[in-house]
PDB file of C-alpha atoms in Angstrom:
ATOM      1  CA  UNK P   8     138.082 112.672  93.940  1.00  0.00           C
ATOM      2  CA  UNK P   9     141.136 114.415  94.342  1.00  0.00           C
ATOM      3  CA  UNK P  10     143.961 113.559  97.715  1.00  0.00           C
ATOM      4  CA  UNK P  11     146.687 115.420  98.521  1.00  0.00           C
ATOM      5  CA  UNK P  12     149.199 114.105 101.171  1.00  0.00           C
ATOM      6  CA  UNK P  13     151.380 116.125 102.976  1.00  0.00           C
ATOM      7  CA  UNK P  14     153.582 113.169 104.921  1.00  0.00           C
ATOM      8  CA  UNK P  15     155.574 115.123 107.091  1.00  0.00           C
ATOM      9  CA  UNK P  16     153.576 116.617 110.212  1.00  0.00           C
ATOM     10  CA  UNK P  17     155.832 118.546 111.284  1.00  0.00           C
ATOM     11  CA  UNK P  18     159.381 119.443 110.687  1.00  0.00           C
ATOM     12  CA  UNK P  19     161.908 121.946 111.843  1.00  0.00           C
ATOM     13  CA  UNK P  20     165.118 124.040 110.112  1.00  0.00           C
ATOM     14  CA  UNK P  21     167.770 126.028 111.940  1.00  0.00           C
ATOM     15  CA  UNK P  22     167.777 129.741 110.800  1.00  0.00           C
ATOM     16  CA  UNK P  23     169.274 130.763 107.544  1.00  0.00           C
ATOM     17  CA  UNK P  24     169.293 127.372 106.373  1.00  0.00           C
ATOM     18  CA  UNK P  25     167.211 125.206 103.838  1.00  0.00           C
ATOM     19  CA  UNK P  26     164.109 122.979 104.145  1.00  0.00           C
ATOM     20  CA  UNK P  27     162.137 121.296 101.946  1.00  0.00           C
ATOM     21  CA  UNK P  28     158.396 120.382 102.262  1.00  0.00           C
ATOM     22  CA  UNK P  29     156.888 117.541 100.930  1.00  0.00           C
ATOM     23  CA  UNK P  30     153.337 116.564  99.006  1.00  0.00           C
ATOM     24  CA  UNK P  31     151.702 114.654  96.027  1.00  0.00           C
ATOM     25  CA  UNK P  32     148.447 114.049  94.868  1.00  0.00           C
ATOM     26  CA  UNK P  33     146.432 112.205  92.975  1.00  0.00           C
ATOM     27  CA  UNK P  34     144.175 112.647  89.662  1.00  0.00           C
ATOM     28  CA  UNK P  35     143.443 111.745  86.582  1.00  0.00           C
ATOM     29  CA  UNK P  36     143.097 115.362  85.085  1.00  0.00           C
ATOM     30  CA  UNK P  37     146.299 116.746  83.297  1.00  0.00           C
ATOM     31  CA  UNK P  38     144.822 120.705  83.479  1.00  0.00           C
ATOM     32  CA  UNK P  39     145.357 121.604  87.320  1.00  0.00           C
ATOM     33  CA  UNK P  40     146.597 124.144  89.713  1.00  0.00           C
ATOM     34  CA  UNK P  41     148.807 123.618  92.666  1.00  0.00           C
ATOM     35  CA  UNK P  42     149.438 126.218  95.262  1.00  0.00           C
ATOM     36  CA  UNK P  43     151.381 126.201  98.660  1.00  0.00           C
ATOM     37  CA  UNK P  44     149.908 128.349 101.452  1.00  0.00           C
ATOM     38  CA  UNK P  45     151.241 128.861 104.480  1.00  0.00           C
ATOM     39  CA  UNK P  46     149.143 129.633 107.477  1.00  0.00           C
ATOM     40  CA  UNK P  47     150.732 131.434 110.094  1.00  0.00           C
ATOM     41  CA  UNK P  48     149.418 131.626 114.502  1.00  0.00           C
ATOM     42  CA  UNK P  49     147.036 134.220 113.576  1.00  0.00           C
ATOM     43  CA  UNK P  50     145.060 131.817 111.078  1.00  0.00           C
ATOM     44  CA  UNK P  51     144.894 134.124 108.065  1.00  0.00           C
ATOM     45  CA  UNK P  52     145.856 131.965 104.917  1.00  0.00           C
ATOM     46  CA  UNK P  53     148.489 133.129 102.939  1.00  0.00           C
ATOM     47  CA  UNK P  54     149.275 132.231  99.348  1.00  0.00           C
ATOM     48  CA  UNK P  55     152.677 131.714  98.951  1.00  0.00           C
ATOM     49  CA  UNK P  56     153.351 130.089  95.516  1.00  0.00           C
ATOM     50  CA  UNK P  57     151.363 128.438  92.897  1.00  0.00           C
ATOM     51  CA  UNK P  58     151.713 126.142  89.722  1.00  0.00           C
ATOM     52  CA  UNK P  59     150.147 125.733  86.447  1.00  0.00           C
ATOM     53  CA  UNK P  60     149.970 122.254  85.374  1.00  0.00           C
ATOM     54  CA  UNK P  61     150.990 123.059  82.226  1.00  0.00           C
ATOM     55  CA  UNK P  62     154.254 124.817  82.754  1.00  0.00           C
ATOM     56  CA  UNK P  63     157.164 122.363  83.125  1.00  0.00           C
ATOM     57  CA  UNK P  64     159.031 125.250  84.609  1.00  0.00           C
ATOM     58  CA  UNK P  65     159.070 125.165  88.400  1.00  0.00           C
ATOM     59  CA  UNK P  66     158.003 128.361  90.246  1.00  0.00           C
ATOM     60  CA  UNK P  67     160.236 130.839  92.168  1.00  0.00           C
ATOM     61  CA  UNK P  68     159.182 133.418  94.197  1.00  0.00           C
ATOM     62  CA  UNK P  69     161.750 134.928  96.437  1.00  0.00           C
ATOM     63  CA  UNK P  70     163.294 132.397  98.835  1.00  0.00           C
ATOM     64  CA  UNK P  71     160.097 129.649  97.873  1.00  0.00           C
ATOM     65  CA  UNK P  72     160.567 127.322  94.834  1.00  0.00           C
ATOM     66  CA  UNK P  73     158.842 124.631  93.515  1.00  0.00           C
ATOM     67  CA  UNK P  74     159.780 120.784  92.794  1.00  0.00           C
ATOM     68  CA  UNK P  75     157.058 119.649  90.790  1.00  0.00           C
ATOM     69  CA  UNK P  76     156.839 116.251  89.227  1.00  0.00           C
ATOM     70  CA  UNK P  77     154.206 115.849  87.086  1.00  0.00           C
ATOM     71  CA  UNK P  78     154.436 112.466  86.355  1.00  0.00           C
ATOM     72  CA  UNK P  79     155.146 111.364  90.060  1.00  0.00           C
ATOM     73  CA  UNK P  80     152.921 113.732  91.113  1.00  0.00           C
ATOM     74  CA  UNK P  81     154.804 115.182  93.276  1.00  0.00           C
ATOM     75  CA  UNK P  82     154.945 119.172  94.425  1.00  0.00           C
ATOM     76  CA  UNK P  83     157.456 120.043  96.615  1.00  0.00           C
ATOM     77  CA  UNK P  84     158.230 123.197  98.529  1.00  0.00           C
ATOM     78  CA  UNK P  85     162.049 124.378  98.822  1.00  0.00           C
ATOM     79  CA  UNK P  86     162.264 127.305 101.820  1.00  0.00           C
ATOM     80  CA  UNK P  87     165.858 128.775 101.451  1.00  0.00           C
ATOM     81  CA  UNK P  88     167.387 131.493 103.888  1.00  0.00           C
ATOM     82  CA  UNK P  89     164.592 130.046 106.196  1.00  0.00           C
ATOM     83  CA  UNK P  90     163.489 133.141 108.378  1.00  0.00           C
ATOM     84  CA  UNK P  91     161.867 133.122 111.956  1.00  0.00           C
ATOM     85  CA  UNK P  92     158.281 134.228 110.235  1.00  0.00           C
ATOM     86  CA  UNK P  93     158.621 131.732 107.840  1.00  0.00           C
ATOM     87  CA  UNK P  94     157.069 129.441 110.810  1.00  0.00           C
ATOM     88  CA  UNK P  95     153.938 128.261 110.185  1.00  0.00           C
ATOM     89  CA  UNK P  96     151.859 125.752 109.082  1.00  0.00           C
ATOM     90  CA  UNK P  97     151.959 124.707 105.245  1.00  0.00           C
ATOM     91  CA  UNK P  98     149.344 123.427 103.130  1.00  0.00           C
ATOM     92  CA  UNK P  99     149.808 121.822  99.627  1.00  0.00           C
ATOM     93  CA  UNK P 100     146.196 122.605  97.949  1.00  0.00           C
ATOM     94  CA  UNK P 101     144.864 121.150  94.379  1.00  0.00           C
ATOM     95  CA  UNK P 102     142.714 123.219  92.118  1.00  0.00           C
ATOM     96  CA  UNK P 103     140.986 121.143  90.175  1.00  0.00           C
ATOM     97  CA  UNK P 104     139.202 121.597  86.827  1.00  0.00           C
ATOM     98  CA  UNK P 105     135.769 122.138  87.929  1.00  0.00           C
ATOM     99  CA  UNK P 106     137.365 124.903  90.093  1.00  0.00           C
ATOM    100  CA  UNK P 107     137.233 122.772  93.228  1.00  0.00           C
ATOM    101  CA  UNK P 108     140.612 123.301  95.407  1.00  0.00           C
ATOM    102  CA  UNK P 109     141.567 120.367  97.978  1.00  0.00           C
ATOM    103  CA  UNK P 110     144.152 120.619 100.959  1.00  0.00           C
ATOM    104  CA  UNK P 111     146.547 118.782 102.473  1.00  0.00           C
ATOM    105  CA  UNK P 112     146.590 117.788 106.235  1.00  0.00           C
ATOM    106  CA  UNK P 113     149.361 120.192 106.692  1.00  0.00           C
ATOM    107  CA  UNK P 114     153.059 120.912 108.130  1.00  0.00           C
ATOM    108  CA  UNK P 115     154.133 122.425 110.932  1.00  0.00           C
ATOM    109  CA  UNK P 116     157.075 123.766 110.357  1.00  0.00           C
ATOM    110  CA  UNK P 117     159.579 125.354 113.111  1.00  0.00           C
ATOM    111  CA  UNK P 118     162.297 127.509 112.183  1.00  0.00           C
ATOM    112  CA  UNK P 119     165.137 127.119 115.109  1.00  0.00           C
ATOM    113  CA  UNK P 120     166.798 130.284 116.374  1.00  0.00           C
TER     114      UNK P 120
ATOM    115  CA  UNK Q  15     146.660 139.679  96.160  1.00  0.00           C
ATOM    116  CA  UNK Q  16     143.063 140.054  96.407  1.00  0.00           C
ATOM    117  CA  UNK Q  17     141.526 141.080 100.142  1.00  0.00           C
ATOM    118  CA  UNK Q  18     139.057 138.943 101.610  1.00  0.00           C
ATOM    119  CA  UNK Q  19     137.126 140.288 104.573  1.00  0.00           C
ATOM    120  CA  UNK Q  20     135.860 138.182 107.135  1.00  0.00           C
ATOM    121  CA  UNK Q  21     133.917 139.050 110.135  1.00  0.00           C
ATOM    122  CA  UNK Q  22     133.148 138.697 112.780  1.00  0.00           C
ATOM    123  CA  UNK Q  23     136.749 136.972 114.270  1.00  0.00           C
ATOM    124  CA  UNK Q  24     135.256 135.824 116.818  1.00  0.00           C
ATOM    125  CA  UNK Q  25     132.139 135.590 118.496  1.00  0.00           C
ATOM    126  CA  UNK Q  26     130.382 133.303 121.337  1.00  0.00           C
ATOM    127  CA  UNK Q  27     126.548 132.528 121.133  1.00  0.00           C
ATOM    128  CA  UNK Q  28     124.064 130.825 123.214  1.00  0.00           C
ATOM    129  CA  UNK Q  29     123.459 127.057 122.212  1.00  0.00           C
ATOM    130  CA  UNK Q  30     120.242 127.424 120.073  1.00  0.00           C
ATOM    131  CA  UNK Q  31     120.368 130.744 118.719  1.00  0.00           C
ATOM    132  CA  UNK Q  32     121.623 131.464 115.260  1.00  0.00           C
ATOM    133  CA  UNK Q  33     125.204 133.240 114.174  1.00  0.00           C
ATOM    134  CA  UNK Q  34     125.612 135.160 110.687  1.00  0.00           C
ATOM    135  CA  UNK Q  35     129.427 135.163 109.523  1.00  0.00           C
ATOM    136  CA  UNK Q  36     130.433 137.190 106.580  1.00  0.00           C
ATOM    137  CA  UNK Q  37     132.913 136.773 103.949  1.00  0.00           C
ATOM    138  CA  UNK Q  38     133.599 139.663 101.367  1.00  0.00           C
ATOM    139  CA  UNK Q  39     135.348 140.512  98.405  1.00  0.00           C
ATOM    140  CA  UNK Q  40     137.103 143.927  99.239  1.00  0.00           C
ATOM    141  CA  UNK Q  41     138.698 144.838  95.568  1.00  0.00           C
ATOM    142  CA  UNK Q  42     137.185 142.135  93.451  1.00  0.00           C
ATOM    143  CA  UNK Q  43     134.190 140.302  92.202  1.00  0.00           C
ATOM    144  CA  UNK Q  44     134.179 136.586  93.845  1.00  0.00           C
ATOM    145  CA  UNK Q  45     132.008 134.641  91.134  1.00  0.00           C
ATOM    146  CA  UNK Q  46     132.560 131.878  93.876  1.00  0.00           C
ATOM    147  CA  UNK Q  47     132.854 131.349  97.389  1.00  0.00           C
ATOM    148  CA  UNK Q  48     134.057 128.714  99.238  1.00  0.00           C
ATOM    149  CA  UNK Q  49     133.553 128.075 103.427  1.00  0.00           C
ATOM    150  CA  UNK Q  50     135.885 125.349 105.348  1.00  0.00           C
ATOM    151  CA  UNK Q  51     135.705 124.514 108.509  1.00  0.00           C
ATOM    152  CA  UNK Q  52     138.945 123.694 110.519  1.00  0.00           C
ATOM    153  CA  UNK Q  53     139.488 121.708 113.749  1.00  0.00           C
ATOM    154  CA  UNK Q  54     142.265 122.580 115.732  1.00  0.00           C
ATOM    155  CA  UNK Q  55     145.482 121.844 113.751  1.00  0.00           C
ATOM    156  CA  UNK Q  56     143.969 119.942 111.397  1.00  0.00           C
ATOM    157  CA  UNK Q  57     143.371 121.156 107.531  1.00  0.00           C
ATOM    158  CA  UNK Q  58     141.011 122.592 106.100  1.00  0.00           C
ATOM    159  CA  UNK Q  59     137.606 120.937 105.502  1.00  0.00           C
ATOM    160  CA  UNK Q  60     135.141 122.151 102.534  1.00  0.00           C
ATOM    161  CA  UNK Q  61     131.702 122.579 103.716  1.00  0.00           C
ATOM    162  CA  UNK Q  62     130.238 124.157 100.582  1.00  0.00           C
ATOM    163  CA  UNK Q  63     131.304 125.835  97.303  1.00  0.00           C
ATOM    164  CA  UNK Q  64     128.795 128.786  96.735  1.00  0.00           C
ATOM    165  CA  UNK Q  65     128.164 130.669  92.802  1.00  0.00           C
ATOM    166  CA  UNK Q  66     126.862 134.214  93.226  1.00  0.00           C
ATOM    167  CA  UNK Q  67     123.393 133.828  92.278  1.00  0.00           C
ATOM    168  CA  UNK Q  68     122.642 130.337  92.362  1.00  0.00           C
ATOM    169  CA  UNK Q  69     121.884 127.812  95.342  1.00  0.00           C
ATOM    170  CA  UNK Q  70     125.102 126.377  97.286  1.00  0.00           C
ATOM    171  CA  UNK Q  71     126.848 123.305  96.559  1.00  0.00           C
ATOM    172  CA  UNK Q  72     127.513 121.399  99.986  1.00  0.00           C
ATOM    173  CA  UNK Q  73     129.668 118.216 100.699  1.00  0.00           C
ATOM    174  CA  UNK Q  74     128.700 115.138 101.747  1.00  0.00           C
ATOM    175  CA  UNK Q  75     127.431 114.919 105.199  1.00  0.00           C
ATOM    176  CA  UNK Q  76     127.374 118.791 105.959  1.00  0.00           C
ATOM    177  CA  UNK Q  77     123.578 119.481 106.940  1.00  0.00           C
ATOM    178  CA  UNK Q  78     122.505 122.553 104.342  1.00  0.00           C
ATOM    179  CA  UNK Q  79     119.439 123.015 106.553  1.00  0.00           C
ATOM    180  CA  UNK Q  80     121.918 123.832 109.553  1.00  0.00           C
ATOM    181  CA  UNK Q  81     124.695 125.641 107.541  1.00  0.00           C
ATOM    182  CA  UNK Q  82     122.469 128.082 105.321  1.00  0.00           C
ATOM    183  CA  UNK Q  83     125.121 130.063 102.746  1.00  0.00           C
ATOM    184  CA  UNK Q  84     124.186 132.757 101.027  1.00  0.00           C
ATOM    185  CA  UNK Q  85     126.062 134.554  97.975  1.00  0.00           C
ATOM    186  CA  UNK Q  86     123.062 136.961  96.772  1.00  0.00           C
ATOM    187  CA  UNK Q  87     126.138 139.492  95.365  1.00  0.00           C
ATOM    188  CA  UNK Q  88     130.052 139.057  94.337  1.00  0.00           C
ATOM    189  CA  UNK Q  89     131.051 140.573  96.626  1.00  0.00           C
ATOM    190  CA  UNK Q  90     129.017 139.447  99.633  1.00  0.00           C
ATOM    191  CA  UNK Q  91     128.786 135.221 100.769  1.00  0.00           C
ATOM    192  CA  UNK Q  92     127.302 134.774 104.374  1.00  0.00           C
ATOM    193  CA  UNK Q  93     127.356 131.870 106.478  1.00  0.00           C
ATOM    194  CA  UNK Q  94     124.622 131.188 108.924  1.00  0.00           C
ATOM    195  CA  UNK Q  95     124.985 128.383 111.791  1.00  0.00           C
ATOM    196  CA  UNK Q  96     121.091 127.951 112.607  1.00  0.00           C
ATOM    197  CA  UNK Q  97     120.436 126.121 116.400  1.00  0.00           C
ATOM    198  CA  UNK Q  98     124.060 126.269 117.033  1.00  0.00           C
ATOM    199  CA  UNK Q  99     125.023 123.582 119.365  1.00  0.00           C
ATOM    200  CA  UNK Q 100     128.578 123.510 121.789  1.00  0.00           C
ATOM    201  CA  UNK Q 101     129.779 120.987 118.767  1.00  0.00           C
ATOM    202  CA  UNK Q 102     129.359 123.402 116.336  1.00  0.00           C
ATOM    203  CA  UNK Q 103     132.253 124.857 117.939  1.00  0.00           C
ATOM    204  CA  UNK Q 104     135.045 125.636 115.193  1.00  0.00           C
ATOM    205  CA  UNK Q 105     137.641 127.763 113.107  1.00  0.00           C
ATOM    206  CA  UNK Q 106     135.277 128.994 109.918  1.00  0.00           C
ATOM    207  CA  UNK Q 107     137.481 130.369 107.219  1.00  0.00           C
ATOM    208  CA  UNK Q 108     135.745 131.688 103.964  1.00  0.00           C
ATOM    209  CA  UNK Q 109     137.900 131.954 100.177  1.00  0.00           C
ATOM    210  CA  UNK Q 110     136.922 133.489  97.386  1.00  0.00           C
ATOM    211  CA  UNK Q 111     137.677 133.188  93.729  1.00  0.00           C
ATOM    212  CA  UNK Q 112     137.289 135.662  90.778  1.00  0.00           C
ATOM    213  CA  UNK Q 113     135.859 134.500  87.709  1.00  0.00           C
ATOM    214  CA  UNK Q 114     139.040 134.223  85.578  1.00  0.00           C
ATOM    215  CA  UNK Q 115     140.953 133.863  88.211  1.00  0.00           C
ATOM    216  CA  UNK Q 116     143.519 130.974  89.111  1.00  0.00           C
ATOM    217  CA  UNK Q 117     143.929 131.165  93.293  1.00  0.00           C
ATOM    218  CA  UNK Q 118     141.465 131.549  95.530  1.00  0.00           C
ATOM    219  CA  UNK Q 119     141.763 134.273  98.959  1.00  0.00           C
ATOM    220  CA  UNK Q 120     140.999 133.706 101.985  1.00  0.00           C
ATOM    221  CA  UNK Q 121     139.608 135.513 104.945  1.00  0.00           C
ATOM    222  CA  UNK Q 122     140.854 135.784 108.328  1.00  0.00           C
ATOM    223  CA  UNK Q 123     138.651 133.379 109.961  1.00  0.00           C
ATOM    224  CA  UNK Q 124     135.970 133.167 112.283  1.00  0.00           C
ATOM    225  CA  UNK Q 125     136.633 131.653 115.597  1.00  0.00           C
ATOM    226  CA  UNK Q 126     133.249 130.690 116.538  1.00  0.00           C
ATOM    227  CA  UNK Q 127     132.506 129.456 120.334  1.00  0.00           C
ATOM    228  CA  UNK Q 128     129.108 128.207 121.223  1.00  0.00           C
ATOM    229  CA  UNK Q 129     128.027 127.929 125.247  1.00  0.00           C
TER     230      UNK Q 129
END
């Protein structure tokens, strides 16, 4: 089966400024998704950028981007300009092929006034 | 993206009754369904992957006879805790996926409290 390891429990950034989140995984498939959802006090889960395998290209959207590493397996999450509501916790999820997705423990991440 | 409806958010039942929790698709067709079950700040844990139509698909060591999931339309998966006990006591969050589709949505959550 499928593991994804977030190693940082928590971590914190001042305002405005840059953090970086970290996770790999493991398989043996080489046709996967990976998505980074962020799950804010009120609980609702909240997609917040995915990747396609595939595409070497890391994602952007807005002030999240993407470090992925294919072959260290490795997906990392870059929050620039980090904003007071970008404080949540942050989960690194695998889609597999058979359309099975697998989290991460999680991040709690602070964003300092 | 895609709204998934969850309800209720919360609700507290008497150890031994039963509890119904929906999960549905507002603006698309969910060809699957999936229901985690989250301890307090802890991730997420699968409990079963349901296909509209067909029987769920439940992981290792959840008790199908306890956690009875239904997905009888794609737009509609419920989740009933039979003879709920205090230990049953958790954070259910539903997701759904569309057939073609690459992410999966979630719902809000149920915050489920059992005295």
């Amino acid at each position: 089966a499928q593991t994804v390891t977030q190693s940082q429990p928590e971590m914190s950034v001042q305002e405005a400024e840059t953090v970086t989140l970290s996770c790999t995984y493991d398989t043996s498939e080489s046709d996967y998704y990976l998505f980074w959802y962020k799950q804010p006090p009120s609980r609702q889960m909240i997609l917040v950028i995915r990747q396609e395998a595939y595409k070497q290209q890391n994602a952007t959207e807005n002030r999240f981007s993407v470090n992925f590493q294919k072959a260290a397996k490795s997906f990392s999450l870059k929050i620039s300009d980090s904003q007071l509501g970008d404080a949540a916790m942050y989960f690194c999820a695998y889609r597999s092929a058979t359309n099975q997705f697998y989290f991460g423990t999680g991040t709690s991440l602070t964003v300092i006034p | 993206g895609a709204v998934v409806s969850q309800h209720p958010s919360r609700v507290i039942c008497k150890s031994g009754t039963s509890v119904k929790i929906e999960c549905r698709s507002l603006d698309f067709q969910a060809t699957t369904m999936f229901w985690y079950r989250q301890f307090p700040k802890k991730s997420l844990m699968l409990m079963a992957t349901s296909n509209e139509g067909s029987k769920a698909t439940y992981e290792q060591g959840v008790e199908k006879d306890k956690f009875l999931i239904n997905h009888a339309s794609l737009t509609l998966s419920t989740l009933t805790v039979t003879s709920a006990h205090p230990e049953d006591s958790s954070f259910y969050i539903c997701s759904a996926r569309a057939l073609q589709g690459v992410e999966a949505f979630f719902g809000q959550g149920t915050r489920l409290t059992v005295v």
